[in-house]
mmCIF file of C-alpha atoms in Angstrom:
data_model
loop_
_atom_site.group_PDB
_atom_site.id
_atom_site.type_symbol
_atom_site.label_atom_id
_atom_site.label_comp_id
_atom_site.label_asym_id
_atom_site.label_seq_id
_atom_site.Cartn_x
_atom_site.Cartn_y
_atom_site.Cartn_z
ATOM 1 C CA MET A 1 -23.786 175.610 6.013
ATOM 2 C CA SER A 2 -21.489 176.308 9.222
ATOM 3 C CA ASN A 3 -18.201 176.908 8.756
ATOM 4 C CA LEU A 4 -16.737 174.107 9.643
ATOM 5 C CA GLU A 5 -19.199 172.813 7.135
ATOM 6 C CA GLN A 6 -16.761 174.730 4.155
ATOM 7 C CA PHE A 7 -13.991 173.004 5.045
ATOM 8 C CA ILE A 8 -15.442 169.216 5.444
ATOM 9 C CA GLY A 9 -17.911 169.576 2.694
ATOM 10 C CA ALA A 10 -16.314 167.886 0.395
ATOM 11 C CA ASN A 11 -16.491 164.611 2.220
ATOM 12 C CA ARG A 12 -20.214 164.856 2.354
ATOM 13 C CA PRO A 13 -22.085 162.449 0.819
ATOM 14 C CA PRO A 14 -23.825 163.156 -2.193
ATOM 15 C CA ALA A 15 -27.422 163.410 -1.724
ATOM 16 C CA THR A 16 -28.238 161.880 -5.383
ATOM 17 C CA ILE A 17 -26.381 160.525 -7.877
ATOM 18 C CA VAL A 18 -27.229 160.743 -11.258
ATOM 19 C CA ASN A 19 -25.954 158.388 -14.388
ATOM 20 C CA GLY A 20 -27.637 156.150 -16.878
ATOM 21 C CA TYR A 21 -29.008 153.527 -14.639
ATOM 22 C CA SER A 22 -30.611 156.374 -12.130
ATOM 23 C CA ALA A 23 -33.835 157.298 -13.724
ATOM 24 C CA GLY A 24 -34.448 153.337 -14.388
ATOM 25 C CA GLY A 25 -35.094 151.677 -17.474
ATOM 26 C CA THR A 26 -31.610 150.759 -17.797
ATOM 27 C CA SER A 27 -29.385 148.097 -18.092
ATOM 28 C CA ASN A 28 -25.993 146.886 -18.853
ATOM 29 C CA VAL A 29 -23.356 143.918 -19.032
ATOM 30 C CA ILE A 30 -22.386 144.499 -15.596
ATOM 31 C CA ILE A 31 -19.607 141.782 -14.873
ATOM 32 C CA SER A 32 -19.173 139.013 -17.436
ATOM 33 C CA ALA A 33 -18.507 134.826 -16.354
ATOM 34 C CA ALA A 34 -15.379 135.488 -15.406
ATOM 35 C CA GLY A 35 -16.327 138.569 -12.551
ATOM 36 C CA GLU A 36 -13.082 140.481 -13.565
ATOM 37 C CA ASN A 37 -13.081 143.345 -10.882
ATOM 38 C CA HIS A 38 -11.799 143.427 -7.722
ATOM 39 C CA GLY A 39 -15.440 144.183 -5.921
ATOM 40 C CA LYS A 40 -17.085 142.045 -3.224
ATOM 41 C CA LYS A 41 -19.664 139.679 -4.115
ATOM 42 C CA ILE A 42 -21.781 139.246 -2.069
ATOM 43 C CA LEU A 43 -25.435 136.949 -2.680
ATOM 44 C CA SER A 44 -28.597 138.642 -2.141
ATOM 45 C CA GLY A 45 -30.071 135.334 -0.057
ATOM 46 C CA ALA A 46 -34.133 135.131 -0.659
ATOM 47 C CA LEU A 47 -35.501 138.278 -1.976
ATOM 48 C CA THR A 48 -39.672 138.783 -2.244
ATOM 49 C CA ALA A 49 -40.590 140.592 -4.922
ATOM 50 C CA THR A 50 -40.461 143.731 -5.200
ATOM 51 C CA VAL A 51 -38.994 144.307 -1.123
ATOM 52 C CA TYR A 52 -35.714 145.689 -1.143
ATOM 53 C CA LYS A 53 -33.909 143.959 0.831
ATOM 54 C CA GLU A 54 -30.850 145.049 2.528
ATOM 55 C CA LEU A 55 -27.457 143.310 1.947
ATOM 56 C CA VAL A 56 -24.427 145.347 3.498
ATOM 57 C CA SER A 57 -25.094 148.583 6.105
ATOM 58 C CA VAL A 58 -22.012 150.474 7.581
ATOM 59 C CA THR A 59 -22.139 152.339 10.587
ATOM 60 C CA GLY A 60 -19.386 155.086 11.286
ATOM 61 C CA ALA A 61 -17.691 156.595 8.606
ATOM 62 C CA GLY A 62 -16.219 155.419 4.851
ATOM 63 C CA PHE A 63 -15.911 155.413 1.290
ATOM 64 C CA ILE A 64 -17.338 153.572 -1.054
ATOM 65 C CA ASP A 65 -16.610 153.009 -4.793
ATOM 66 C CA LEU A 66 -18.481 150.118 -6.013
ATOM 67 C CA ALA A 67 -21.796 149.001 -6.172
ATOM 68 C CA SER A 68 -23.999 147.115 -8.745
ATOM 69 C CA ALA A 69 -26.229 145.189 -8.651
ATOM 70 C CA TYR A 70 -26.778 141.556 -11.797
ATOM 71 C CA ALA A 71 -28.778 138.892 -12.221
ATOM 72 C CA LEU A 72 -27.459 135.189 -12.290
ATOM 73 C CA ASP A 73 -29.048 133.400 -14.451
ATOM 74 C CA ALA A 74 -31.163 133.917 -17.611
ATOM 75 C CA THR A 75 -34.533 134.317 -16.144
ATOM 76 C CA ALA A 76 -36.793 137.646 -17.093
ATOM 77 C CA ARG A 77 -36.367 139.667 -14.175
ATOM 78 C CA THR A 78 -35.976 143.953 -13.504
ATOM 79 C CA ILE A 79 -33.027 144.316 -10.407
ATOM 80 C CA GLY A 80 -33.581 147.652 -7.963
ATOM 81 C CA LEU A 81 -30.411 148.808 -6.104
ATOM 82 C CA LYS A 82 -30.538 151.557 -3.746
ATOM 83 C CA VAL A 83 -27.810 153.575 -1.922
ATOM 84 C CA VAL A 84 -28.848 155.245 0.647
ATOM 85 C CA MET A 85 -25.983 157.442 2.987
ATOM 86 C CA ASP A 86 -25.890 159.319 6.027
ATOM 87 C CA GLY A 87 -29.715 158.847 5.608
ATOM 88 C CA VAL A 88 -30.074 160.303 2.352
ATOM 89 C CA THR A 89 -31.013 158.481 -0.426
ATOM 90 C CA ALA A 90 -28.915 159.012 -3.383
ATOM 91 C CA PHE A 91 -29.683 156.105 -5.637
ATOM 92 C CA ASP A 92 -32.698 153.962 -6.216
ATOM 93 C CA ALA A 93 -33.798 153.297 -9.393
ATOM 94 C CA VAL A 94 -35.023 149.548 -11.243
ATOM 95 C CA SER A 95 -33.508 148.211 -14.148
ATOM 96 C CA ALA A 96 -35.391 147.227 -17.856
ATOM 97 C CA SER A 97 -35.984 143.916 -17.848
ATOM 98 C CA LEU A 98 -32.542 141.686 -18.318
ATOM 99 C CA SER A 99 -32.325 138.429 -20.134
ATOM 100 C CA GLY A 100 -29.262 137.792 -19.838
ATOM 101 C CA ALA A 101 -26.701 136.736 -16.791
ATOM 102 C CA TYR A 102 -24.723 139.246 -15.359
ATOM 103 C CA GLN A 103 -26.746 141.865 -16.593
ATOM 104 C CA GLY A 104 -27.781 144.686 -14.339
ATOM 105 C CA ILE A 105 -27.342 148.112 -13.191
ATOM 106 C CA ILE A 106 -24.774 150.387 -11.597
ATOM 107 C CA ALA A 107 -25.141 152.869 -8.916
ATOM 108 C CA ILE A 108 -21.530 153.866 -8.192
ATOM 109 C CA GLY A 109 -18.412 153.316 -10.744
ATOM 110 C CA SER A 110 -18.935 152.346 -14.413
ATOM 111 C CA ARG A 111 -17.544 149.521 -17.064
ATOM 112 C CA ALA A 112 -15.756 150.179 -19.806
ATOM 113 C CA ALA A 113 -16.509 147.608 -21.929
ATOM 114 C CA ALA A 114 -18.903 143.929 -21.621
ATOM 115 C CA THR A 115 -16.579 141.474 -22.061
ATOM 116 C CA GLY A 116 -13.009 142.149 -20.479
ATOM 117 C CA GLY A 117 -13.371 145.202 -19.651
ATOM 118 C CA PHE A 118 -12.285 147.304 -16.777
ATOM 119 C CA THR A 119 -14.263 148.748 -14.092
ATOM 120 C CA ASN A 120 -13.878 152.812 -12.636
ATOM 121 C CA PHE A 121 -13.947 153.209 -9.261
ATOM 122 C CA GLN A 122 -15.662 156.680 -8.096
ATOM 123 C CA ARG A 123 -14.891 157.325 -4.760
ATOM 124 C CA PHE A 124 -17.842 159.222 -1.950
ATOM 125 C CA TYR A 125 -17.423 159.370 1.343
ATOM 126 C CA PHE A 126 -20.052 159.192 3.810
ATOM 127 C CA ASN A 127 -19.505 159.616 7.888
ATOM 128 C CA THR A 128 -22.238 157.987 10.038
ATOM 129 C CA SER A 129 -23.209 155.122 7.779
ATOM 130 C CA LEU A 130 -24.069 153.486 4.442
ATOM 131 C CA SER A 131 -26.805 150.808 3.575
ATOM 132 C CA LEU A 132 -26.789 149.076 0.261
ATOM 133 C CA GLN A 133 -30.140 147.082 -0.624
ATOM 134 C CA VAL A 134 -31.456 144.934 -3.729
ATOM 135 C CA LYS A 135 -34.778 144.582 -5.218
ATOM 136 C CA SER A 136 -35.821 142.004 -7.616
ATOM 137 C CA SER A 137 -39.361 141.459 -9.725
ATOM 138 C CA LEU A 138 -39.304 138.271 -8.562
ATOM 139 C CA ASN A 139 -39.719 135.993 -5.654
ATOM 140 C CA GLU A 140 -36.345 134.163 -5.400
ATOM 141 C CA THR A 141 -32.693 133.134 -3.808
ATOM 142 C CA ASP A 142 -28.897 133.583 -4.543
ATOM 143 C CA LEU A 143 -30.014 134.607 -7.887
ATOM 144 C CA VAL A 144 -29.539 138.210 -7.453
ATOM 145 C CA GLU A 145 -25.784 139.344 -6.579
ATOM 146 C CA LEU A 146 -24.490 142.673 -5.406
ATOM 147 C CA ASN A 147 -20.993 144.428 -6.491
ATOM 148 C CA VAL A 148 -18.451 146.471 -3.869
ATOM 149 C CA PHE A 149 -16.178 148.300 -2.765
ATOM 150 C CA TYR A 150 -16.287 149.605 0.017
ATOM 151 C CA GLY A 151 -14.491 150.357 3.725
ATOM 152 C CA THR A 152 -14.260 152.200 6.766
ATOM 153 C CA MET A 153 -12.207 155.326 7.961
ATOM 154 C CA MET B 1 -10.757 143.901 14.823
ATOM 155 C CA ILE B 2 -13.800 141.455 16.195
ATOM 156 C CA ILE B 3 -16.594 139.346 14.388
ATOM 157 C CA THR B 4 -19.315 137.903 15.266
ATOM 158 C CA TYR B 5 -22.717 136.794 13.824
ATOM 159 C CA GLU B 6 -26.193 137.429 13.577
ATOM 160 C CA VAL B 7 -29.589 135.758 11.875
ATOM 161 C CA ASN B 8 -31.487 138.331 9.685
ATOM 162 C CA THR B 9 -35.315 138.045 9.197
ATOM 163 C CA ASP B 10 -35.384 135.754 6.628
ATOM 164 C CA GLY B 11 -32.751 133.099 9.040
ATOM 165 C CA GLU B 12 -29.822 133.506 7.147
ATOM 166 C CA GLN B 13 -26.449 134.625 8.777
ATOM 167 C CA VAL B 14 -25.491 138.486 9.236
ATOM 168 C CA LYS B 15 -21.531 138.713 9.632
ATOM 169 C CA VAL B 16 -21.165 141.629 11.896
ATOM 170 C CA THR B 17 -17.372 143.541 11.801
ATOM 171 C CA THR B 18 -16.329 145.997 14.609
ATOM 172 C CA HIS B 19 -13.622 147.798 13.353
ATOM 173 C CA PRO B 20 -11.314 149.371 16.414
ATOM 174 C CA ASN B 21 -12.008 152.915 14.561
ATOM 175 C CA GLY B 22 -15.508 151.720 16.254
ATOM 176 C CA SER B 23 -17.414 151.597 12.403
ATOM 177 C CA VAL B 24 -19.438 148.431 12.486
ATOM 178 C CA THR B 25 -19.797 146.741 9.123
ATOM 179 C CA ARG B 26 -22.962 143.577 8.563
ATOM 180 C CA GLU B 27 -22.847 141.657 5.412
ATOM 181 C CA LEU B 28 -25.239 139.202 4.433
ATOM 182 C CA ASP B 29 -23.446 135.885 4.827
ATOM 183 C CA ARG B 30 -24.275 133.398 2.855
ATOM 184 C CA HIS B 31 -21.672 130.973 2.550
ATOM 185 C CA PRO B 32 -19.802 131.251 5.386
ATOM 186 C CA ALA B 33 -18.872 126.520 4.918
ATOM 187 C CA VAL B 34 -17.441 127.225 1.640
ATOM 188 C CA GLN B 35 -15.644 130.389 2.803
ATOM 189 C CA SER B 36 -14.622 128.655 5.894
ATOM 190 C CA GLY B 37 -14.876 125.472 6.312
ATOM 191 C CA ILE B 38 -17.240 126.130 9.601
ATOM 192 C CA SER B 39 -20.529 125.738 9.891
ATOM 193 C CA VAL B 40 -22.434 128.592 12.020
ATOM 194 C CA TYR B 41 -26.476 127.454 13.215
ATOM 195 C CA PRO B 42 -28.563 129.389 14.946
ATOM 196 C CA ALA B 43 -28.584 127.720 18.393
ATOM 197 C CA PHE B 44 -32.821 126.898 17.415
ATOM 198 C CA ASP B 45 -32.122 125.256 14.298
ATOM 199 C CA PHE B 46 -29.009 123.149 15.838
ATOM 200 C CA TYR B 47 -30.942 121.747 18.594
ATOM 201 C CA ARG B 48 -32.617 120.570 16.194
ATOM 202 C CA LYS B 49 -30.466 119.407 14.172
ATOM 203 C CA PHE B 50 -30.649 116.331 17.190
ATOM 204 C CA THR B 51 -33.892 113.706 16.690
ATOM 205 C CA SER B 52 -36.755 113.661 19.296
ATOM 206 C CA SER B 53 -35.374 110.442 20.493
ATOM 207 C CA GLU B 54 -32.044 112.040 20.918
ATOM 208 C CA ARG B 55 -32.970 114.589 22.754
ATOM 209 C CA ILE B 56 -35.385 112.617 25.000
ATOM 210 C CA ARG B 57 -32.320 110.895 25.067
ATOM 211 C CA ALA B 58 -30.140 113.184 26.281
ATOM 212 C CA ARG B 59 -32.544 115.268 28.481
ATOM 213 C CA ALA B 60 -32.534 111.578 30.278
ATOM 214 C CA LEU B 61 -28.813 111.641 30.602
ATOM 215 C CA ALA B 62 -28.690 114.796 31.804
ATOM 216 C CA SER B 63 -30.928 114.455 34.809
ATOM 217 C CA VAL B 64 -28.194 112.212 36.153
ATOM 218 C CA ASP B 65 -25.049 113.561 34.634
ATOM 219 C CA PRO B 66 -23.832 116.906 35.001
ATOM 220 C CA VAL B 67 -21.660 116.841 32.370
ATOM 221 C CA ALA B 68 -24.461 116.071 29.954
ATOM 222 C CA ASP B 69 -26.745 118.372 31.917
ATOM 223 C CA ASP B 70 -23.524 121.144 31.188
ATOM 224 C CA ILE B 71 -24.349 120.328 27.943
ATOM 225 C CA MET B 72 -28.205 120.476 27.671
ATOM 226 C CA ARG B 73 -27.847 123.705 29.996
ATOM 227 C CA THR B 74 -24.859 125.309 27.704
ATOM 228 C CA LEU B 75 -27.217 124.830 24.542
ATOM 229 C CA ASP B 76 -30.444 125.663 26.294
ATOM 230 C CA ALA B 77 -28.574 129.432 27.284
ATOM 231 C CA ALA B 78 -27.962 130.085 23.449
ATOM 232 C CA ILE B 79 -31.000 129.243 21.929
ATOM 233 C CA ALA B 80 -32.842 131.958 24.978
ATOM 234 C CA SER B 81 -29.936 133.687 24.347
ATOM 235 C CA GLY B 82 -30.283 134.039 20.320
ATOM 236 C CA SER B 83 -27.407 133.448 19.568
ATOM 237 C CA ASN B 84 -25.240 130.986 17.056
ATOM 238 C CA VAL B 85 -23.649 127.533 17.634
ATOM 239 C CA ARG B 86 -20.378 127.050 15.891
ATOM 240 C CA SER B 87 -18.775 124.045 14.083
ATOM 241 C CA ASP B 88 -15.403 124.706 15.367
ATOM 242 C CA ASP B 89 -16.393 126.302 19.016
ATOM 243 C CA PRO B 90 -14.517 123.057 20.868
ATOM 244 C CA ASP B 91 -17.964 123.280 24.097
ATOM 245 C CA THR B 92 -19.642 122.146 20.673
ATOM 246 C CA ILE B 93 -17.096 118.767 19.733
ATOM 247 C CA ASN B 94 -16.394 118.330 22.828
ATOM 248 C CA GLY B 95 -20.625 118.510 23.286
ATOM 249 C CA LEU B 96 -21.411 116.260 20.717
ATOM 250 C CA ASN B 97 -18.151 113.554 21.014
ATOM 251 C CA TYR B 98 -19.558 113.528 25.164
ATOM 252 C CA LEU B 99 -22.678 112.319 23.761
ATOM 253 C CA SER B 100 -21.502 110.073 21.618
ATOM 254 C CA ALA B 101 -19.772 108.669 24.319
ATOM 255 C CA TYR B 102 -22.297 108.110 26.749
ATOM 256 C CA GLY B 103 -26.191 107.076 27.389
ATOM 257 C CA PRO B 104 -29.194 107.302 29.687
ATOM 258 C CA ALA B 105 -29.376 103.624 31.315
ATOM 259 C CA ASP B 106 -31.932 102.629 28.885
ATOM 260 C CA GLY B 107 -29.929 99.804 26.769
ATOM 261 C CA ASN B 108 -29.294 101.573 23.870
ATOM 262 C CA GLY B 109 -26.174 102.841 23.917
ATOM 263 C CA PRO B 110 -24.844 105.976 23.708
ATOM 264 C CA VAL B 111 -27.454 108.927 22.856
ATOM 265 C CA LEU B 112 -25.582 109.972 19.483
ATOM 266 C CA ALA B 113 -24.741 106.887 16.541
ATOM 267 C CA ALA B 114 -21.958 106.163 14.608
ATOM 268 C CA GLY B 115 -21.777 109.651 12.368
ATOM 269 C CA ARG B 116 -24.085 111.315 14.159
ATOM 270 C CA VAL B 117 -21.667 113.781 15.717
ATOM 271 C CA ALA B 118 -20.606 114.379 11.609
ATOM 272 C CA GLU B 119 -23.943 115.023 10.561
ATOM 273 C CA ILE B 120 -24.819 117.274 13.205
ATOM 274 C CA LEU B 121 -21.801 119.318 12.577
ATOM 275 C CA ASN B 122 -22.177 119.668 9.151
#
């Protein structure tokens, strides 16, 4: 670590994000049908089974407060979510098999309750780049959604 | 802030925003028409919204009409450069309206029949 990094280290992106989903095999209701949080919702477009697809990329410095991915119908599937900051994969996990709409996985932030609860933001900074990628166990189009809150600096 | 659009490998629209601080964000943009009332097509996809007969008759008109020739050359350039065509672009609207008013001297009227401008734009 250089002398300068000692002082700016607080803004270094995480190399690893550990939460209740990061080991894979877990899932939860991420938003309700009303979608009561302030994240931006981005549909996946066409997904090829088990292949990650980048839905958001940033070149430059910024921050991210929330990143989750969830299904929009009750078809059985798993969903994967990957977060790459400054070229380092901080989160890469696949959910348990989902069985309902709005079930999914959270990489950044947390959610207090299944319905009517509120979303907690969890800020991380990146210095050069951000990439948010999702995948499904199925070939499908626009039935997986990314929920994200980020900004540039 | 400058907003442009790209097409990804799945043929889907990606919104590219260049911010004043130099940062560039790219977001998959699945429903531009719903969000803004504006349709955006890759130029080749837009070209293929014309029927084969319409394309052939537009080329015939362009061979003798400098305005039609400019319309088709502009579209050709957009295709060659991989650009998008926006339904709210004045060149797009004026070009389609021109082709709905004029046709080649084959006795079949304008290149685009009534109602086709709206169909192609949407």
